[in-house]
Short mmCIF file of C-alpha atoms and ligand atoms in Angstrom, two decimals:
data_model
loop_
_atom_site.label_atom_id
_atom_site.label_comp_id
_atom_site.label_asym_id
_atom_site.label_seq_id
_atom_site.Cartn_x
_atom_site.Cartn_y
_atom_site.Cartn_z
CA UNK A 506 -4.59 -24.99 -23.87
CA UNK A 507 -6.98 -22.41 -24.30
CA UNK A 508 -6.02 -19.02 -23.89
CA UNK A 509 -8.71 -17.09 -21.64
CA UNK A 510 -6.74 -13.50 -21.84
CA UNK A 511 -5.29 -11.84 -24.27
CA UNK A 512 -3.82 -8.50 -24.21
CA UNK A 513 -2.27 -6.97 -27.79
CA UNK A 514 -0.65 -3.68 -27.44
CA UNK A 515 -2.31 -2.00 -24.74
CA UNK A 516 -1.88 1.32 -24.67
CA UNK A 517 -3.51 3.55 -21.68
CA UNK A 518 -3.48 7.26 -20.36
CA UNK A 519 -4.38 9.26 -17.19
CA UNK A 520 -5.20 12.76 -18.90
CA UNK A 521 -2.46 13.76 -21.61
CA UNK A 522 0.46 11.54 -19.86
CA UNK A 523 0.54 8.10 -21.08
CA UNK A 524 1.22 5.23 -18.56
CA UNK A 525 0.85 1.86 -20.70
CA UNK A 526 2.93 1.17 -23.86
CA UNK A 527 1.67 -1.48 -26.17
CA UNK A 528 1.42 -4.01 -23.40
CA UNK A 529 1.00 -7.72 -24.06
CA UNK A 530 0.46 -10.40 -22.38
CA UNK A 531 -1.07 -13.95 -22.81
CA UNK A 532 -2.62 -15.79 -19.80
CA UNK A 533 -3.66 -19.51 -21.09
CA UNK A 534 -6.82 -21.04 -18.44
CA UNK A 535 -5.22 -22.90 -15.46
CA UNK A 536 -2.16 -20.92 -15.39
CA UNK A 537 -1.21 -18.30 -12.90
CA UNK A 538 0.87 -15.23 -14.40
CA UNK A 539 2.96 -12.94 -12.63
CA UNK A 540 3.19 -9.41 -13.55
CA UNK A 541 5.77 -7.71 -11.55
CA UNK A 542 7.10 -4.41 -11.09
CA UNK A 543 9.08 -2.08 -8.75
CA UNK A 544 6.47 1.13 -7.54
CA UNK A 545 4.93 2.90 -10.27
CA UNK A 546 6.04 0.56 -12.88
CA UNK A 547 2.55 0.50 -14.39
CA UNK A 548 1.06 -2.64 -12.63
CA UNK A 549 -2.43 -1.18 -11.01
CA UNK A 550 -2.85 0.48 -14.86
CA UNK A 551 -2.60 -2.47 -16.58
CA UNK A 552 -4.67 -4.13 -13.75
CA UNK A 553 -7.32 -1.48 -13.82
CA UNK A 554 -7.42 -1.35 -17.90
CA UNK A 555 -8.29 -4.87 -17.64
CA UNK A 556 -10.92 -4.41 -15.35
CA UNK A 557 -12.16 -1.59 -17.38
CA UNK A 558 -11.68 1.10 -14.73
CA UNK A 559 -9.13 2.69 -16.58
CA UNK A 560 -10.38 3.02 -20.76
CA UNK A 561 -7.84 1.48 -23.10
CA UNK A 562 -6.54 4.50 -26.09
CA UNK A 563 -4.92 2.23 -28.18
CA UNK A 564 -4.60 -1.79 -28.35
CA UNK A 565 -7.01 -4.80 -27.84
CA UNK A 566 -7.93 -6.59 -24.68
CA UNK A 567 -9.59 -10.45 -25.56
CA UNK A 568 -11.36 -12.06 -22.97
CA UNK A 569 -12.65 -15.84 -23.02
CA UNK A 570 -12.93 -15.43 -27.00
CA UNK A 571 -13.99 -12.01 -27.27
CA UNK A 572 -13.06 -8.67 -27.54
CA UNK A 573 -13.94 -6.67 -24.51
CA UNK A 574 -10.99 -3.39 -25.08
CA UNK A 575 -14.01 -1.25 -24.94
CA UNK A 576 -16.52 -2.86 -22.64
CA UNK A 577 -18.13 -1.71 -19.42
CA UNK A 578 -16.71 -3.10 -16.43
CA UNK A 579 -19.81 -4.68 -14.96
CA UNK A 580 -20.25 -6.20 -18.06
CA UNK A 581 -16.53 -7.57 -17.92
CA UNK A 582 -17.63 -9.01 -14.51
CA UNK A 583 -20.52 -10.31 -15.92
CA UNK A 584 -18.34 -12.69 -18.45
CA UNK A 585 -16.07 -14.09 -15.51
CA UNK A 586 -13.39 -11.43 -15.19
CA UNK A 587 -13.24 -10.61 -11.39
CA UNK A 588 -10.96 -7.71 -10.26
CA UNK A 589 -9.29 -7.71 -6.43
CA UNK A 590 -7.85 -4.19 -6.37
CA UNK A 591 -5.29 -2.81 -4.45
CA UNK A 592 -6.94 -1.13 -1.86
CA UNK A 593 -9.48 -4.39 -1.71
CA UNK A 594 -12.38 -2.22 -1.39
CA UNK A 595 -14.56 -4.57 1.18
CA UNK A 596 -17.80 -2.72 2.59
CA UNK A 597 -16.72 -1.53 6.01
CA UNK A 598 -20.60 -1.68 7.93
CA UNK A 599 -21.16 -5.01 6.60
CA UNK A 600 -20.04 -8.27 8.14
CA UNK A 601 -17.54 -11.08 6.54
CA UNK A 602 -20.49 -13.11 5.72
CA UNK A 603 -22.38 -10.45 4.38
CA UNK A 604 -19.73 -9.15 2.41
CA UNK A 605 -19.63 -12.44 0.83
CA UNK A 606 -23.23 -13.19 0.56
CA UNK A 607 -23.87 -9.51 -1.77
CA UNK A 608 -21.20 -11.09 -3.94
CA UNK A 609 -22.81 -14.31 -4.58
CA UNK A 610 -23.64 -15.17 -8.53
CA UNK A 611 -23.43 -17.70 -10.37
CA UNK A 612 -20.59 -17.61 -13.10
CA UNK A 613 -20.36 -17.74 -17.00
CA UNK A 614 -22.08 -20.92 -17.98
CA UNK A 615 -24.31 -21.13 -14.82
CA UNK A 616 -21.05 -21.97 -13.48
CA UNK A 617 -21.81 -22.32 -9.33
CA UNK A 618 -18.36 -23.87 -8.11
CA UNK A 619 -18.15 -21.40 -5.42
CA UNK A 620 -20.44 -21.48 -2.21
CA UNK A 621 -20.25 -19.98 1.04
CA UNK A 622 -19.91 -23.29 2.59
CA UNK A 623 -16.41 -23.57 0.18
CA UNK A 624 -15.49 -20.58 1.14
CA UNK A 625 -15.42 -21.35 5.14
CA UNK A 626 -13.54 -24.35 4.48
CA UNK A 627 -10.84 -22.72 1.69
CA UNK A 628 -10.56 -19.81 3.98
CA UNK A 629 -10.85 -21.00 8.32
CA UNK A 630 -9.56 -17.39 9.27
CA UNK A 631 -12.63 -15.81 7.57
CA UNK A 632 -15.05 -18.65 8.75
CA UNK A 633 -13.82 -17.62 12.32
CA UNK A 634 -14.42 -14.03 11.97
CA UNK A 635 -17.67 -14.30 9.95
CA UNK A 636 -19.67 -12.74 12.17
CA UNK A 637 -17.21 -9.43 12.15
CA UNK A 638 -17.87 -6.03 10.57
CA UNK A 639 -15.64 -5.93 7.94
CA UNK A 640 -14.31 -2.64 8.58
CA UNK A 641 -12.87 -4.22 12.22
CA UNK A 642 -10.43 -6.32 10.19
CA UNK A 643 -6.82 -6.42 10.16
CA UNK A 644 -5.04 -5.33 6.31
CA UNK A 645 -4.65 -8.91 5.40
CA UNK A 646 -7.74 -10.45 7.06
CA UNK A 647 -9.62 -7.73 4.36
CA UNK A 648 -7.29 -9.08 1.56
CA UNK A 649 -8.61 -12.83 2.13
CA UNK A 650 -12.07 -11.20 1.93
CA UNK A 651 -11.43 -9.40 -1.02
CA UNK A 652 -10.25 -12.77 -2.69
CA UNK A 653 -13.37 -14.86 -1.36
CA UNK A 654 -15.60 -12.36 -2.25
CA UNK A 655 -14.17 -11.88 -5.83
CA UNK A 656 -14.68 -15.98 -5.92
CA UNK A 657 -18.17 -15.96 -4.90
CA UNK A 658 -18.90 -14.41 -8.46
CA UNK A 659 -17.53 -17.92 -9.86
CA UNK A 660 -14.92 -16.03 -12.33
CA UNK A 661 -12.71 -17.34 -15.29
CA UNK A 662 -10.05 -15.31 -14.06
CA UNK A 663 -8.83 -13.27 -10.88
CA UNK A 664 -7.28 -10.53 -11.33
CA UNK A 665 -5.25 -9.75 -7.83
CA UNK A 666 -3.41 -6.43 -7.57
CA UNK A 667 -0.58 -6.51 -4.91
CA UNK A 668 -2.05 -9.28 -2.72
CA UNK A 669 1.07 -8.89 -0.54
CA UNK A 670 1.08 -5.41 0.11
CA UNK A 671 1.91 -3.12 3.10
CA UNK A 672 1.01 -6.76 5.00
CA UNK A 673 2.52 -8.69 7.80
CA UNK A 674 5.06 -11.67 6.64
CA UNK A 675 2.76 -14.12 8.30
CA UNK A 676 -0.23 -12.89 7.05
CA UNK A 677 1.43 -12.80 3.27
CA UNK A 678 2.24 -16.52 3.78
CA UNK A 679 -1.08 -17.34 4.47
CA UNK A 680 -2.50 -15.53 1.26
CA UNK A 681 0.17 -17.37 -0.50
CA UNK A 682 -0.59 -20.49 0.33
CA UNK A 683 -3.83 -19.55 -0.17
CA UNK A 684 -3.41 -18.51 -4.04
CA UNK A 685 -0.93 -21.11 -4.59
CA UNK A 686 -4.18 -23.74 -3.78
CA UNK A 687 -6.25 -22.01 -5.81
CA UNK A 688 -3.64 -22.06 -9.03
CA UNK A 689 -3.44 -26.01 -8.26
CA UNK A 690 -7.47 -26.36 -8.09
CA UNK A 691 -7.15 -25.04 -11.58
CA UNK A 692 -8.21 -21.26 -11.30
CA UNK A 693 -6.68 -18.76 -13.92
CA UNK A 694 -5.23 -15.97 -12.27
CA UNK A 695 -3.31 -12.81 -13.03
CA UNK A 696 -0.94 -11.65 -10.45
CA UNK A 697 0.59 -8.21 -10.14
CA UNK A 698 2.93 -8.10 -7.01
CA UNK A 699 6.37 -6.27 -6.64
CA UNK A 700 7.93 -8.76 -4.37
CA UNK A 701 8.95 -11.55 -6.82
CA UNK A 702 9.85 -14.31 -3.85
CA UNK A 703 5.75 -13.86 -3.30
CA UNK A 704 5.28 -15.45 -7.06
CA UNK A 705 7.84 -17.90 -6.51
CA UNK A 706 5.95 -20.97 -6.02
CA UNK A 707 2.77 -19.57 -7.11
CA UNK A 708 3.06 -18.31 -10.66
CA UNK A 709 4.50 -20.27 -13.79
CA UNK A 710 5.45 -17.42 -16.04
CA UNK A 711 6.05 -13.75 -14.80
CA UNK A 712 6.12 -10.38 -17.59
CA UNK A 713 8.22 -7.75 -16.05
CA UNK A 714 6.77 -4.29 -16.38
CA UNK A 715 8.87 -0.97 -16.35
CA UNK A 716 7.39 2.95 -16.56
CA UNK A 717 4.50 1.40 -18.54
CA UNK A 718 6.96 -0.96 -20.96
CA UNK A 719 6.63 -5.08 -20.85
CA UNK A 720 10.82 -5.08 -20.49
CA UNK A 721 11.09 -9.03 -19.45
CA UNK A 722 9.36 -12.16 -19.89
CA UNK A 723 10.45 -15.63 -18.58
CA UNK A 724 9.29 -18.56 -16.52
CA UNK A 725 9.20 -18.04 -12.38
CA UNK A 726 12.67 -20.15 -12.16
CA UNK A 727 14.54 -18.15 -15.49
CA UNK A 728 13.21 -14.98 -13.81
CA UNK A 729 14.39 -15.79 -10.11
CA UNK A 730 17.70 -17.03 -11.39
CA UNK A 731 18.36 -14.02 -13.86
CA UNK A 732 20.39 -11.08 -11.16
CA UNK A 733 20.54 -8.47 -14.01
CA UNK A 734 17.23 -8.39 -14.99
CA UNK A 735 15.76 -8.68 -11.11
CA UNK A 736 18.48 -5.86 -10.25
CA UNK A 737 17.70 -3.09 -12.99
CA UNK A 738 13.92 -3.79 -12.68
CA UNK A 739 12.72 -5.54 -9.78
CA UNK A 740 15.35 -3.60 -7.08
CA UNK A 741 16.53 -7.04 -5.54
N1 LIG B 1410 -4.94 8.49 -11.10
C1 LIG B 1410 -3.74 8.80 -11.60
N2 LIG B 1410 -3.49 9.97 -12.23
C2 LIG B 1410 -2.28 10.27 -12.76
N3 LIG B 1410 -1.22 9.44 -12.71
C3 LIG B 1410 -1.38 8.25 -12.10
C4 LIG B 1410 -2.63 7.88 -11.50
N4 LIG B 1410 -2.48 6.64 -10.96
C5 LIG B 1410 -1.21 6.27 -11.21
N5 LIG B 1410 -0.55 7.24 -11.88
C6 LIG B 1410 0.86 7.18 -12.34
O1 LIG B 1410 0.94 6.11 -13.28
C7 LIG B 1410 2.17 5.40 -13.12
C8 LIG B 1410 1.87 3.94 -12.90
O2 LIG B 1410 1.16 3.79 -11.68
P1 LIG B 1410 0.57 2.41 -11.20
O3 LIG B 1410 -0.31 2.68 -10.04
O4 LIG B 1410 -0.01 1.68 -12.35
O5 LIG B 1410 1.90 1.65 -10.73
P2 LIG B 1410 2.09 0.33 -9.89
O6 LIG B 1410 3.06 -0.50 -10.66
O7 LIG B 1410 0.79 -0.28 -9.57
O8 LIG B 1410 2.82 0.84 -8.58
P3 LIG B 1410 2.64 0.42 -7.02
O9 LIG B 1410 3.60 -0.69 -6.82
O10 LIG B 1410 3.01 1.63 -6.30
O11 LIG B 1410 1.23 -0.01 -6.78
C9 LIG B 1410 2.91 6.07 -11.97
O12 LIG B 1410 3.82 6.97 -12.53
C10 LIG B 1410 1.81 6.81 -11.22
O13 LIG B 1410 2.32 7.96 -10.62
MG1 LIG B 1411 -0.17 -0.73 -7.84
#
């Protein structure tokens, strides 16, 4: 299997106090890995690092073959990373579709596997509300656009920060589902979430993080069926 990320002792700072310590992690292409965390843990860091929003100090970060630690994050865009932040960041006075639309490119390669017309059919709740300012949307309606917008780039890998979040249990269902079909049509995709019955049946392999530390790595079943390590990191 080819590995598309590769992350070798990441090391990363917010002024003098360091938040990431020589974090690794391996995410091989068609596999969906869960990096979980209780608040604060470091998640968003490593997430943002990746993105290159947040500057690496120390460490390497290799992306589809190369080594991107120090490169721009358009330009990390550019080669098929796509980054779905926390706070989602959809433009407010635009509507679904247009929100969509300024997102459209084709991927690495030429790659076009993505279209609008895939979107409305992957996502019915956005085709429904296309015509809507974006800024009228409920939390999770905006997280489904966030997602579809971050696919309209055609990426190599999604990078989803906290998909779950601060949102309704039937609206985090529906983004599961929704992530869990996009894992099985074969997209690569990076997962930070602090609820670990959200990666359940979505992820393969999870990396539990701790005040900036990988502490824990497993498959999704030895994780959910290990009580120690999900008590003293995960608080459940
Ligand atoms: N901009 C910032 N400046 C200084 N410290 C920060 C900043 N952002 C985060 N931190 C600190 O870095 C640590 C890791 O935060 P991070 O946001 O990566 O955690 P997280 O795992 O994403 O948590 P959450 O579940 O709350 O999203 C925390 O101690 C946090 O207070
Ligand atoms: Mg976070």
């Amino acid at each position: 299997m080819t590995e598309l990320l590769r992350v070798e002792k990441l090391s990363a700072f917010y002024g003098a106090s360091q938040i990431l310590f020589d974090v690794d992690l391996a995410l091989e292409e068609g596999r969906t890995l869960a990096l979980l965390g209780r608040n604060g843990a470091g998640k968003s860091t490593t997430m943002k690092t990746l993105a290159g929003v947040v500057p690496a100090r120390r460490g390497r970060v290799f992306f589809a073959g190369r080594d991107i630690t120090h490169a721009p994050a358009h330009a990390r865009a550019k080669l098929g990373l796509a980054y779905v932040p926390e706070d989602r960041q959809v433009f407010p006075e635009h509507t679904v579709e247009d929100n969509l639309l300024i997102a459209a490119k084709a991927g690495p390669g030429g790659r076009r596997d993505w279209t609008l017309s895939r979107i409305w059919e992957t996502f019915p709740l956005l085709a429904k509300l296309r015509k809507r300012g974006a800024g009228r949307l409920s939390g999770g309606e905006q997280q489904l656009l966030a997602i579809a917008r971050a696919l309209m780039g055609n990426p190599l890998v999604l990078l989803l920060d906290e998909p779950s979040e601060g949102l309704a249990p039937i609206i985090v269902a529906e983004i599961g589902k929704l992530v869990r079909e996009l894992g099985a049509g074969g997209a690569t995709i990076l997962l930070a979430e602090q609820n670990m019955h959200f990666c359940l049946r979505i992820a393969s392999h999870a990396a539990v993080i701790d005040k900036g530390h990988i502490v824990h790595r497993d498959d999704i079943a030895g994780l959910s069926a290990n009580s120690d390590i999900r008590r003293r990191y995960l608080a459940m």
